[in-house]
Amino acid sequence: MPVNQDNKVNYPIDLNADLGEGSLNDEALLQIITSANIACGGHAGDNHSMLTTVKLAKQNQVTVGAHPSFPDRRNFGRQAMDISTAKLQASLQQQITALKQICDDLNVPLQYVKPHGALYNLAATNADLGQILIDTIKTIDPNLNLMILAGSSLVFQARQQNICVIEEAFADRAYLADASLAPRNLPGAVIGNEQQALDQVSKLVAKQAIETIDGKTIIINADSLCLHGDNEHALAFAQLIAKQFQ
């Protein structure tokens, strides 16, 4: 992933954020991050937000990825959904294709797909859901990369089927001992402390052990670090990370 754009800090790792979800910080974040995961209508976003965000990404030389989810705007895509394979695949194809059409119209390459919320967490370990993502990517463009939780079983499942994988870690989320993300209903699962976030980023970049929420230590090998755009601290964290690597 490109991390040395002229208007960006020369980060040692790709820095991505989930955007197009209604946050007021998207434009400012796009001046700092190197990759944007753009909501494409499943949990948030519409044609206007996608168009606006892709234009800003192009202006700031930010790599663009699709951020599809369970079609569940009511719960922001953060709850498991009882949906058939056919309906989920059709929804994902519609979401990704909608963003891809905007990217094509603006001459901006769509580089990858990163699922959102419950779909992200479940597909990381559920082979059936993982296969739906893989099949959807192959249908739309087999050259699209898949961004997914570092070290998860989906990493290996996708690579076995010749899908290029971007392994992702998180600057603003705590982990469990099995290297999965701590559920959001656990205290401390979403990191709000600036120093804690910076410490985690430093260790992830250096591939050093980080402490999990359940008192263990794990090492995560990641290609990209995520900031959640809807986290109230997202912009402050991004600014501090940029300052750290200047």
PDB file of N, CA and C in Angstrom, residues 102-204:
ATOM      1  N   ILE A 102     -18.422   4.978  -9.019  1.00  0.00           N
ATOM      2  CA  ILE A 102     -18.018   6.354  -8.721  1.00  0.00           C
ATOM      3  C   ILE A 102     -16.511   6.502  -8.910  1.00  0.00           C
ATOM      4  N   CYS A 103     -15.758   5.520  -8.432  1.00  0.00           N
ATOM      5  CA  CYS A 103     -14.299   5.558  -8.612  1.00  0.00           C
ATOM      6  C   CYS A 103     -13.939   5.570 -10.099  1.00  0.00           C
ATOM      7  N   ASP A 104     -14.599   4.731 -10.880  1.00  0.00           N
ATOM      8  CA  ASP A 104     -14.325   4.682 -12.314  1.00  0.00           C
ATOM      9  C   ASP A 104     -14.634   6.022 -12.972  1.00  0.00           C
ATOM     10  N   ASP A 105     -15.752   6.626 -12.578  1.00  0.00           N
ATOM     11  CA  ASP A 105     -16.149   7.914 -13.163  1.00  0.00           C
ATOM     12  C   ASP A 105     -15.133   9.011 -12.854  1.00  0.00           C
ATOM     13  N   LEU A 106     -14.487   8.902 -11.692  1.00  0.00           N
ATOM     14  CA  LEU A 106     -13.520   9.917 -11.263  1.00  0.00           C
ATOM     15  C   LEU A 106     -12.075   9.518 -11.572  1.00  0.00           C
ATOM     16  N   ASN A 107     -11.931   8.394 -12.256  1.00  0.00           N
ATOM     17  CA  ASN A 107     -10.594   7.894 -12.605  1.00  0.00           C
ATOM     18  C   ASN A 107      -9.738   7.672 -11.355  1.00  0.00           C
ATOM     19  N   VAL A 108     -10.367   7.068 -10.361  1.00  0.00           N
ATOM     20  CA  VAL A 108      -9.693   6.715  -9.110  1.00  0.00           C
ATOM     21  C   VAL A 108      -9.744   5.194  -8.970  1.00  0.00           C
ATOM     22  N   PRO A 109      -8.608   4.525  -8.888  1.00  0.00           N
ATOM     23  CA  PRO A 109      -8.653   3.069  -8.764  1.00  0.00           C
ATOM     24  C   PRO A 109      -9.228   2.624  -7.419  1.00  0.00           C
ATOM     25  N   LEU A 110     -10.143   1.660  -7.459  1.00  0.00           N
ATOM     26  CA  LEU A 110     -10.606   1.015  -6.230  1.00  0.00           C
ATOM     27  C   LEU A 110      -9.645  -0.125  -5.953  1.00  0.00           C
ATOM     28  N   GLN A 111      -8.964  -0.066  -4.820  1.00  0.00           N
ATOM     29  CA  GLN A 111      -7.833  -0.967  -4.575  1.00  0.00           C
ATOM     30  C   GLN A 111      -8.176  -2.189  -3.735  1.00  0.00           C
ATOM     31  N   TYR A 112      -9.133  -2.060  -2.830  1.00  0.00           N
ATOM     32  CA  TYR A 112      -9.360  -3.162  -1.907  1.00  0.00           C
ATOM     33  C   TYR A 112     -10.771  -3.133  -1.343  1.00  0.00           C
ATOM     34  N   VAL A 113     -11.115  -4.219  -0.666  1.00  0.00           N
ATOM     35  CA  VAL A 113     -12.388  -4.340   0.051  1.00  0.00           C
ATOM     36  C   VAL A 113     -12.073  -4.644   1.511  1.00  0.00           C
ATOM     37  N   LYS A 114     -12.669  -3.862   2.407  1.00  0.00           N
ATOM     38  CA  LYS A 114     -12.556  -4.132   3.836  1.00  0.00           C
ATOM     39  C   LYS A 114     -13.972  -4.221   4.411  1.00  0.00           C
ATOM     40  N   PRO A 115     -14.420  -5.402   4.830  1.00  0.00           N
ATOM     41  CA  PRO A 115     -15.760  -5.495   5.424  1.00  0.00           C
ATOM     42  C   PRO A 115     -15.836  -4.703   6.719  1.00  0.00           C
ATOM     43  N   HIS A 116     -17.057  -4.371   7.095  1.00  0.00           N
ATOM     44  CA  HIS A 116     -17.285  -3.510   8.263  1.00  0.00           C
ATOM     45  C   HIS A 116     -17.940  -4.286   9.397  1.00  0.00           C
ATOM     46  N   GLY A 117     -17.639  -3.876  10.603  1.00  0.00           N
ATOM     47  CA  GLY A 117     -18.402  -4.259  11.782  1.00  0.00           C
ATOM     48  C   GLY A 117     -18.515  -5.751  12.026  1.00  0.00           C
ATOM     49  N   ALA A 118     -19.760  -6.197  12.242  1.00  0.00           N
ATOM     50  CA  ALA A 118     -19.997  -7.607  12.553  1.00  0.00           C
ATOM     51  C   ALA A 118     -19.548  -8.505  11.414  1.00  0.00           C
ATOM     52  N   LEU A 119     -19.719  -8.068  10.182  1.00  0.00           N
ATOM     53  CA  LEU A 119     -19.280  -8.879   9.043  1.00  0.00           C
ATOM     54  C   LEU A 119     -17.769  -9.064   9.077  1.00  0.00           C
ATOM     55  N   TYR A 120     -17.046  -8.017   9.403  1.00  0.00           N
ATOM     56  CA  TYR A 120     -15.577  -8.082   9.507  1.00  0.00           C
ATOM     57  C   TYR A 120     -15.166  -9.112  10.546  1.00  0.00           C
ATOM     58  N   ASN A 121     -15.725  -8.987  11.742  1.00  0.00           N
ATOM     59  CA  ASN A 121     -15.316  -9.850  12.838  1.00  0.00           C
ATOM     60  C   ASN A 121     -15.725 -11.299  12.618  1.00  0.00           C
ATOM     61  N   LEU A 122     -16.921 -11.515  12.092  1.00  0.00           N
ATOM     62  CA  LEU A 122     -17.394 -12.876  11.878  1.00  0.00           C
ATOM     63  C   LEU A 122     -16.673 -13.555  10.715  1.00  0.00           C
ATOM     64  N   ALA A 123     -16.493 -12.815   9.619  1.00  0.00           N
ATOM     65  CA  ALA A 123     -15.844 -13.394   8.440  1.00  0.00           C
ATOM     66  C   ALA A 123     -14.387 -13.738   8.703  1.00  0.00           C
ATOM     67  N   ALA A 124     -13.779 -13.083   9.667  1.00  0.00           N
ATOM     68  CA  ALA A 124     -12.374 -13.347   9.977  1.00  0.00           C
ATOM     69  C   ALA A 124     -12.153 -14.795  10.392  1.00  0.00           C
ATOM     70  N   THR A 125     -13.194 -15.415  10.982  1.00  0.00           N
ATOM     71  CA  THR A 125     -13.049 -16.789  11.473  1.00  0.00           C
ATOM     72  C   THR A 125     -14.098 -17.744  10.916  1.00  0.00           C
ATOM     73  N   ASN A 126     -15.133 -17.228  10.266  1.00  0.00           N
ATOM     74  CA  ASN A 126     -16.205 -18.063   9.711  1.00  0.00           C
ATOM     75  C   ASN A 126     -15.932 -18.280   8.227  1.00  0.00           C
ATOM     76  N   ALA A 127     -15.589 -19.518   7.864  1.00  0.00           N
ATOM     77  CA  ALA A 127     -15.171 -19.807   6.489  1.00  0.00           C
ATOM     78  C   ALA A 127     -16.282 -19.545   5.477  1.00  0.00           C
ATOM     79  N   ASP A 128     -17.540 -19.764   5.871  1.00  0.00           N
ATOM     80  CA  ASP A 128     -18.645 -19.540   4.934  1.00  0.00           C
ATOM     81  C   ASP A 128     -18.796 -18.060   4.612  1.00  0.00           C
ATOM     82  N   LEU A 129     -18.740 -17.210   5.637  1.00  0.00           N
ATOM     83  CA  LEU A 129     -18.813 -15.775   5.394  1.00  0.00           C
ATOM     84  C   LEU A 129     -17.580 -15.285   4.649  1.00  0.00           C
ATOM     85  N   GLY A 130     -16.426 -15.828   5.018  1.00  0.00           N
ATOM     86  CA  GLY A 130     -15.210 -15.472   4.308  1.00  0.00           C
ATOM     87  C   GLY A 130     -15.315 -15.807   2.829  1.00  0.00           C
ATOM     88  N   GLN A 131     -15.915 -16.950   2.528  1.00  0.00           N
ATOM     89  CA  GLN A 131     -16.046 -17.355   1.133  1.00  0.00           C
ATOM     90  C   GLN A 131     -16.975 -16.433   0.365  1.00  0.00           C
ATOM     91  N   ILE A 132     -18.013 -15.933   1.023  1.00  0.00           N
ATOM     92  CA  ILE A 132     -18.910 -14.971   0.373  1.00  0.00           C
ATOM     93  C   ILE A 132     -18.127 -13.729  -0.040  1.00  0.00           C
ATOM     94  N   LEU A 133     -17.270 -13.247   0.849  1.00  0.00           N
ATOM     95  CA  LEU A 133     -16.438 -12.081   0.510  1.00  0.00           C
ATOM     96  C   LEU A 133     -15.496 -12.399  -0.652  1.00  0.00           C
ATOM     97  N   ILE A 134     -14.863 -13.540  -0.581  1.00  0.00           N
ATOM     98  CA  ILE A 134     -13.925 -13.933  -1.639  1.00  0.00           C
ATOM     99  C   ILE A 134     -14.651 -14.051  -2.982  1.00  0.00           C
ATOM    100  N   ASP A 135     -15.798 -14.714  -2.980  1.00  0.00           N
ATOM    101  CA  ASP A 135     -16.552 -14.892  -4.224  1.00  0.00           C
ATOM    102  C   ASP A 135     -17.032 -13.552  -4.778  1.00  0.00           C
ATOM    103  N   THR A 136     -17.432 -12.643  -3.878  1.00  0.00           N
ATOM    104  CA  THR A 136     -17.884 -11.325  -4.325  1.00  0.00           C
ATOM    105  C   THR A 136     -16.747 -10.561  -4.975  1.00  0.00           C
ATOM    106  N   ILE A 137     -15.580 -10.590  -4.364  1.00  0.00           N
ATOM    107  CA  ILE A 137     -14.408  -9.918  -4.937  1.00  0.00           C
ATOM    108  C   ILE A 137     -14.089 -10.503  -6.307  1.00  0.00           C
ATOM    109  N   LYS A 138     -14.090 -11.812  -6.415  1.00  0.00           N
ATOM    110  CA  LYS A 138     -13.774 -12.447  -7.694  1.00  0.00           C
ATOM    111  C   LYS A 138     -14.780 -12.068  -8.774  1.00  0.00           C
ATOM    112  N   THR A 139     -16.037 -11.909  -8.388  1.00  0.00           N
ATOM    113  CA  THR A 139     -17.076 -11.539  -9.353  1.00  0.00           C
ATOM    114  C   THR A 139     -16.873 -10.117  -9.861  1.00  0.00           C
ATOM    115  N   ILE A 140     -16.513  -9.215  -8.951  1.00  0.00           N
ATOM    116  CA  ILE A 140     -16.364  -7.798  -9.321  1.00  0.00           C
ATOM    117  C   ILE A 140     -15.022  -7.539  -9.983  1.00  0.00           C
ATOM    118  N   ASP A 141     -13.948  -7.953  -9.315  1.00  0.00           N
ATOM    119  CA  ASP A 141     -12.597  -7.743  -9.846  1.00  0.00           C
ATOM    120  C   ASP A 141     -11.625  -8.573  -9.025  1.00  0.00           C
ATOM    121  N   PRO A 142     -11.141  -9.690  -9.558  1.00  0.00           N
ATOM    122  CA  PRO A 142     -10.244 -10.556  -8.774  1.00  0.00           C
ATOM    123  C   PRO A 142      -8.930  -9.890  -8.389  1.00  0.00           C
ATOM    124  N   ASN A 143      -8.653  -8.716  -8.945  1.00  0.00           N
ATOM    125  CA  ASN A 143      -7.438  -7.985  -8.577  1.00  0.00           C
ATOM    126  C   ASN A 143      -7.627  -7.111  -7.340  1.00  0.00           C
ATOM    127  N   LEU A 144      -8.858  -7.002  -6.848  1.00  0.00           N
ATOM    128  CA  LEU A 144      -9.083  -6.261  -5.613  1.00  0.00           C
ATOM    129  C   LEU A 144      -8.425  -6.989  -4.446  1.00  0.00           C
ATOM    130  N   ASN A 145      -7.784  -6.227  -3.569  1.00  0.00           N
ATOM    131  CA  ASN A 145      -7.224  -6.793  -2.348  1.00  0.00           C
ATOM    132  C   ASN A 145      -8.321  -6.934  -1.296  1.00  0.00           C
ATOM    133  N   LEU A 146      -8.078  -7.788  -0.322  1.00  0.00           N
ATOM    134  CA  LEU A 146      -8.981  -7.935   0.815  1.00  0.00           C
ATOM    135  C   LEU A 146      -8.253  -7.480   2.065  1.00  0.00           C
ATOM    136  N   MET A 147      -8.787  -6.470   2.753  1.00  0.00           N
ATOM    137  CA  MET A 147      -8.231  -6.018   4.027  1.00  0.00           C
ATOM    138  C   MET A 147      -9.011  -6.694   5.142  1.00  0.00           C
ATOM    139  N   ILE A 148      -8.293  -7.403   6.010  1.00  0.00           N
ATOM    140  CA  ILE A 148      -8.970  -8.176   7.054  1.00  0.00           C
ATOM    141  C   ILE A 148      -8.052  -8.311   8.266  1.00  0.00           C
ATOM    142  N   LEU A 149      -8.623  -8.758   9.363  1.00  0.00           N
ATOM    143  CA  LEU A 149      -7.922  -8.863  10.642  1.00  0.00           C
ATOM    144  C   LEU A 149      -6.635  -9.682  10.515  1.00  0.00           C
ATOM    145  N   ALA A 150      -5.536  -9.083  10.920  1.00  0.00           N
ATOM    146  CA  ALA A 150      -4.224  -9.725  10.816  1.00  0.00           C
ATOM    147  C   ALA A 150      -4.207 -11.062  11.556  1.00  0.00           C
ATOM    148  N   GLY A 151      -3.658 -12.080  10.898  1.00  0.00           N
ATOM    149  CA  GLY A 151      -3.496 -13.377  11.533  1.00  0.00           C
ATOM    150  C   GLY A 151      -4.740 -14.235  11.580  1.00  0.00           C
ATOM    151  N   SER A 152      -5.867 -13.733  11.074  1.00  0.00           N
ATOM    152  CA  SER A 152      -7.117 -14.488  11.142  1.00  0.00           C
ATOM    153  C   SER A 152      -7.135 -15.593  10.099  1.00  0.00           C
ATOM    154  N   SER A 153      -8.036 -16.546  10.259  1.00  0.00           N
ATOM    155  CA  SER A 153      -8.108 -17.666   9.326  1.00  0.00           C
ATOM    156  C   SER A 153      -8.485 -17.205   7.925  1.00  0.00           C
ATOM    157  N   LEU A 154      -9.213 -16.088   7.805  1.00  0.00           N
ATOM    158  CA  LEU A 154      -9.585 -15.589   6.484  1.00  0.00           C
ATOM    159  C   LEU A 154      -8.357 -15.142   5.693  1.00  0.00           C
ATOM    160  N   VAL A 155      -7.319 -14.707   6.369  1.00  0.00           N
ATOM    161  CA  VAL A 155      -6.078 -14.339   5.682  1.00  0.00           C
ATOM    162  C   VAL A 155      -5.592 -15.514   4.840  1.00  0.00           C
ATOM    163  N   PHE A 156      -5.554 -16.681   5.448  1.00  0.00           N
ATOM    164  CA  PHE A 156      -5.028 -17.866   4.776  1.00  0.00           C
ATOM    165  C   PHE A 156      -6.034 -18.403   3.753  1.00  0.00           C
ATOM    166  N   GLN A 157      -7.321 -18.342   4.091  1.00  0.00           N
ATOM    167  CA  GLN A 157      -8.360 -18.785   3.168  1.00  0.00           C
ATOM    168  C   GLN A 157      -8.320 -17.985   1.866  1.00  0.00           C
ATOM    169  N   ALA A 158      -8.179 -16.678   1.994  1.00  0.00           N
ATOM    170  CA  ALA A 158      -8.156 -15.822   0.806  1.00  0.00           C
ATOM    171  C   ALA A 158      -6.889 -16.044  -0.014  1.00  0.00           C
ATOM    172  N   ARG A 159      -5.757 -16.141   0.662  1.00  0.00           N
ATOM    173  CA  ARG A 159      -4.502 -16.345  -0.069  1.00  0.00           C
ATOM    174  C   ARG A 159      -4.483 -17.678  -0.814  1.00  0.00           C
ATOM    175  N   GLN A 160      -5.121 -18.681  -0.252  1.00  0.00           N
ATOM    176  CA  GLN A 160      -5.193 -19.969  -0.929  1.00  0.00           C
ATOM    177  C   GLN A 160      -5.979 -19.871  -2.237  1.00  0.00           C
ATOM    178  N   GLN A 161      -6.819 -18.829  -2.340  1.00  0.00           N
ATOM    179  CA  GLN A 161      -7.619 -18.635  -3.549  1.00  0.00           C
ATOM    180  C   GLN A 161      -7.123 -17.443  -4.375  1.00  0.00           C
ATOM    181  N   ASN A 162      -5.851 -17.120  -4.174  1.00  0.00           N
ATOM    182  CA  ASN A 162      -5.159 -16.108  -4.980  1.00  0.00           C
ATOM    183  C   ASN A 162      -5.727 -14.703  -4.822  1.00  0.00           C
ATOM    184  N   ILE A 163      -6.285 -14.414  -3.656  1.00  0.00           N
ATOM    185  CA  ILE A 163      -6.688 -13.050  -3.318  1.00  0.00           C
ATOM    186  C   ILE A 163      -5.566 -12.415  -2.505  1.00  0.00           C
ATOM    187  N   CYS A 164      -5.104 -11.254  -2.930  1.00  0.00           N
ATOM    188  CA  CYS A 164      -4.059 -10.549  -2.192  1.00  0.00           C
ATOM    189  C   CYS A 164      -4.658  -9.957  -0.916  1.00  0.00           C
ATOM    190  N   VAL A 165      -4.006 -10.183   0.208  1.00  0.00           N
ATOM    191  CA  VAL A 165      -4.540  -9.797   1.510  1.00  0.00           C
ATOM    192  C   VAL A 165      -3.707  -8.686   2.132  1.00  0.00           C
ATOM    193  N   ILE A 166      -4.396  -7.708   2.703  1.00  0.00           N
ATOM    194  CA  ILE A 166      -3.779  -6.674   3.523  1.00  0.00           C
ATOM    195  C   ILE A 166      -4.146  -6.996   4.965  1.00  0.00           C
ATOM    196  N   GLU A 167      -3.158  -7.352   5.773  1.00  0.00           N
ATOM    197  CA  GLU A 167      -3.436  -7.707   7.168  1.00  0.00           C
ATOM    198  C   GLU A 167      -3.497  -6.425   8.009  1.00  0.00           C
ATOM    199  N   GLU A 168      -4.575  -6.311   8.760  1.00  0.00           N
ATOM    200  CA  GLU A 168      -4.874  -5.057   9.457  1.00  0.00           C
ATOM    201  C   GLU A 168      -4.838  -5.206  10.973  1.00  0.00           C
ATOM    202  N   ALA A 169      -4.305  -4.188  11.620  1.00  0.00           N
ATOM    203  CA  ALA A 169      -4.366  -4.059  13.074  1.00  0.00           C
ATOM    204  C   ALA A 169      -5.018  -2.725  13.410  1.00  0.00           C
ATOM    205  N   PHE A 170      -5.288  -2.509  14.689  1.00  0.00           N
ATOM    206  CA  PHE A 170      -6.083  -1.352  15.090  1.00  0.00           C
ATOM    207  C   PHE A 170      -5.369  -0.490  16.121  1.00  0.00           C
ATOM    208  N   ALA A 171      -5.382   0.808  15.849  1.00  0.00           N
ATOM    209  CA  ALA A 171      -4.775   1.767  16.768  1.00  0.00           C
ATOM    210  C   ALA A 171      -5.687   2.070  17.944  1.00  0.00           C
ATOM    211  N   ASP A 172      -6.997   1.930  17.728  1.00  0.00           N
ATOM    212  CA  ASP A 172      -7.962   2.417  18.717  1.00  0.00           C
ATOM    213  C   ASP A 172      -8.870   1.327  19.282  1.00  0.00           C
ATOM    214  N   ARG A 173      -8.451   0.066  19.142  1.00  0.00           N
ATOM    215  CA  ARG A 173      -9.231  -1.039  19.687  1.00  0.00           C
ATOM    216  C   ARG A 173      -8.333  -1.964  20.495  1.00  0.00           C
ATOM    217  N   ALA A 174      -8.879  -2.487  21.584  1.00  0.00           N
ATOM    218  CA  ALA A 174      -8.161  -3.463  22.394  1.00  0.00           C
ATOM    219  C   ALA A 174      -8.385  -4.869  21.833  1.00  0.00           C
ATOM    220  N   TYR A 175      -7.478  -5.762  22.166  1.00  0.00           N
ATOM    221  CA  TYR A 175      -7.496  -7.133  21.652  1.00  0.00           C
ATOM    222  C   TYR A 175      -7.733  -8.135  22.777  1.00  0.00           C
ATOM    223  N   LEU A 176      -8.208  -9.321  22.375  1.00  0.00           N
ATOM    224  CA  LEU A 176      -8.256 -10.480  23.258  1.00  0.00           C
ATOM    225  C   LEU A 176      -7.010 -11.330  23.013  1.00  0.00           C
ATOM    226  N   ALA A 177      -6.805 -12.319  23.864  1.00  0.00           N
ATOM    227  CA  ALA A 177      -5.598 -13.133  23.788  1.00  0.00           C
ATOM    228  C   ALA A 177      -5.503 -13.932  22.494  1.00  0.00           C
ATOM    229  N   ASP A 178      -6.639 -14.185  21.825  1.00  0.00           N
ATOM    230  CA  ASP A 178      -6.608 -14.930  20.566  1.00  0.00           C
ATOM    231  C   ASP A 178      -6.385 -14.013  19.370  1.00  0.00           C
ATOM    232  N   ALA A 179      -6.030 -12.751  19.625  1.00  0.00           N
ATOM    233  CA  ALA A 179      -5.757 -11.730  18.603  1.00  0.00           C
ATOM    234  C   ALA A 179      -7.014 -11.261  17.880  1.00  0.00           C
ATOM    235  N   SER A 180      -8.177 -11.580  18.426  1.00  0.00           N
ATOM    236  CA  SER A 180      -9.419 -10.988  17.912  1.00  0.00           C
ATOM    237  C   SER A 180      -9.672  -9.683  18.650  1.00  0.00           C
ATOM    238  N   LEU A 181     -10.536  -8.838  18.080  1.00  0.00           N
ATOM    239  CA  LEU A 181     -10.859  -7.576  18.724  1.00  0.00           C
ATOM    240  C   LEU A 181     -11.756  -7.808  19.934  1.00  0.00           C
ATOM    241  N   ALA A 182     -11.481  -7.111  21.017  1.00  0.00           N
ATOM    242  CA  ALA A 182     -12.340  -7.202  22.191  1.00  0.00           C
ATOM    243  C   ALA A 182     -13.730  -6.674  21.843  1.00  0.00           C
ATOM    244  N   PRO A 183     -14.789  -7.373  22.192  1.00  0.00           N
ATOM    245  CA  PRO A 183     -16.147  -6.893  21.898  1.00  0.00           C
ATOM    246  C   PRO A 183     -16.377  -5.500  22.465  1.00  0.00           C
ATOM    247  N   ARG A 184     -17.103  -4.702  21.706  1.00  0.00           N
ATOM    248  CA  ARG A 184     -17.289  -3.304  22.082  1.00  0.00           C
ATOM    249  C   ARG A 184     -18.023  -3.133  23.404  1.00  0.00           C
ATOM    250  N   ASN A 185     -18.742  -4.160  23.863  1.00  0.00           N
ATOM    251  CA  ASN A 185     -19.461  -4.012  25.137  1.00  0.00           C
ATOM    252  C   ASN A 185     -18.560  -4.231  26.351  1.00  0.00           C
ATOM    253  N   LEU A 186     -17.299  -4.599  26.118  1.00  0.00           N
ATOM    254  CA  LEU A 186     -16.366  -4.749  27.237  1.00  0.00           C
ATOM    255  C   LEU A 186     -15.726  -3.401  27.566  1.00  0.00           C
ATOM    256  N   PRO A 187     -15.611  -3.058  28.849  1.00  0.00           N
ATOM    257  CA  PRO A 187     -14.931  -1.815  29.225  1.00  0.00           C
ATOM    258  C   PRO A 187     -13.502  -1.801  28.685  1.00  0.00           C
ATOM    259  N   GLY A 188     -13.131  -0.701  28.049  1.00  0.00           N
ATOM    260  CA  GLY A 188     -11.793  -0.569  27.517  1.00  0.00           C
ATOM    261  C   GLY A 188     -11.604  -1.125  26.123  1.00  0.00           C
ATOM    262  N   ALA A 189     -12.652  -1.688  25.532  1.00  0.00           N
ATOM    263  CA  ALA A 189     -12.526  -2.278  24.189  1.00  0.00           C
ATOM    264  C   ALA A 189     -12.209  -1.219  23.146  1.00  0.00           C
ATOM    265  N   VAL A 190     -12.794  -0.035  23.295  1.00  0.00           N
ATOM    266  CA  VAL A 190     -12.498   1.089  22.412  1.00  0.00           C
ATOM    267  C   VAL A 190     -11.552   2.017  23.159  1.00  0.00           C
ATOM    268  N   ILE A 191     -10.390   2.217  22.604  1.00  0.00           N
ATOM    269  CA  ILE A 191      -9.358   3.004  23.282  1.00  0.00           C
ATOM    270  C   ILE A 191      -9.659   4.490  23.150  1.00  0.00           C
ATOM    271  N   GLY A 192      -9.713   5.174  24.282  1.00  0.00           N
ATOM    272  CA  GLY A 192      -9.973   6.603  24.281  1.00  0.00           C
ATOM    273  C   GLY A 192      -8.807   7.433  24.791  1.00  0.00           C
ATOM    274  N   ASN A 193      -7.802   6.748  25.335  1.00  0.00           N
ATOM    275  CA  ASN A 193      -6.647   7.433  25.906  1.00  0.00           C
ATOM    276  C   ASN A 193      -5.579   7.622  24.842  1.00  0.00           C
ATOM    277  N   GLU A 194      -5.131   8.850  24.664  1.00  0.00           N
ATOM    278  CA  GLU A 194      -4.179   9.159  23.595  1.00  0.00           C
ATOM    279  C   GLU A 194      -2.862   8.411  23.768  1.00  0.00           C
ATOM    280  N   GLN A 195      -2.329   8.407  24.961  1.00  0.00           N
ATOM    281  CA  GLN A 195      -1.039   7.752  25.181  1.00  0.00           C
ATOM    282  C   GLN A 195      -1.140   6.255  24.966  1.00  0.00           C
ATOM    283  N   GLN A 196      -2.259   5.667  25.386  1.00  0.00           N
ATOM    284  CA  GLN A 196      -2.454   4.237  25.179  1.00  0.00           C
ATOM    285  C   GLN A 196      -2.495   3.903  23.685  1.00  0.00           C
ATOM    286  N   ALA A 197      -3.182   4.747  22.920  1.00  0.00           N
ATOM    287  CA  ALA A 197      -3.251   4.529  21.472  1.00  0.00           C
ATOM    288  C   ALA A 197      -1.868   4.659  20.837  1.00  0.00           C
ATOM    289  N   LEU A 198      -1.121   5.690  21.220  1.00  0.00           N
ATOM    290  CA  LEU A 198       0.220   5.886  20.661  1.00  0.00           C
ATOM    291  C   LEU A 198       1.155   4.739  21.028  1.00  0.00           C
ATOM    292  N   ASP A 199       1.056   4.262  22.259  1.00  0.00           N
ATOM    293  CA  ASP A 199       1.893   3.146  22.687  1.00  0.00           C
ATOM    294  C   ASP A 199       1.572   1.898  21.861  1.00  0.00           C
ATOM    295  N   GLN A 200       0.281   1.669  21.628  1.00  0.00           N
ATOM    296  CA  GLN A 200      -0.117   0.501  20.849  1.00  0.00           C
ATOM    297  C   GLN A 200       0.375   0.624  19.413  1.00  0.00           C
ATOM    298  N   VAL A 201       0.255   1.813  18.837  1.00  0.00           N
ATOM    299  CA  VAL A 201       0.740   2.031  17.467  1.00  0.00           C
ATOM    300  C   VAL A 201       2.236   1.761  17.383  1.00  0.00           C
ATOM    301  N   SER A 202       2.994   2.300  18.316  1.00  0.00           N
ATOM    302  CA  SER A 202       4.449   2.119  18.306  1.00  0.00           C
ATOM    303  C   SER A 202       4.825   0.643  18.369  1.00  0.00           C
ATOM    304  N   LYS A 203       4.140  -0.106  19.219  1.00  0.00           N
ATOM    305  CA  LYS A 203       4.444  -1.531  19.357  1.00  0.00           C
ATOM    306  C   LYS A 203       4.012  -2.319  18.133  1.00  0.00           C
ATOM    307  N   LEU A 204       2.866  -1.968  17.557  1.00  0.00           N
ATOM    308  CA  LEU A 204       2.410  -2.663  16.356  1.00  0.00           C
ATOM    309  C   LEU A 204       3.373  -2.432  15.196  1.00  0.00           C
TER     310      LEU A 204
END
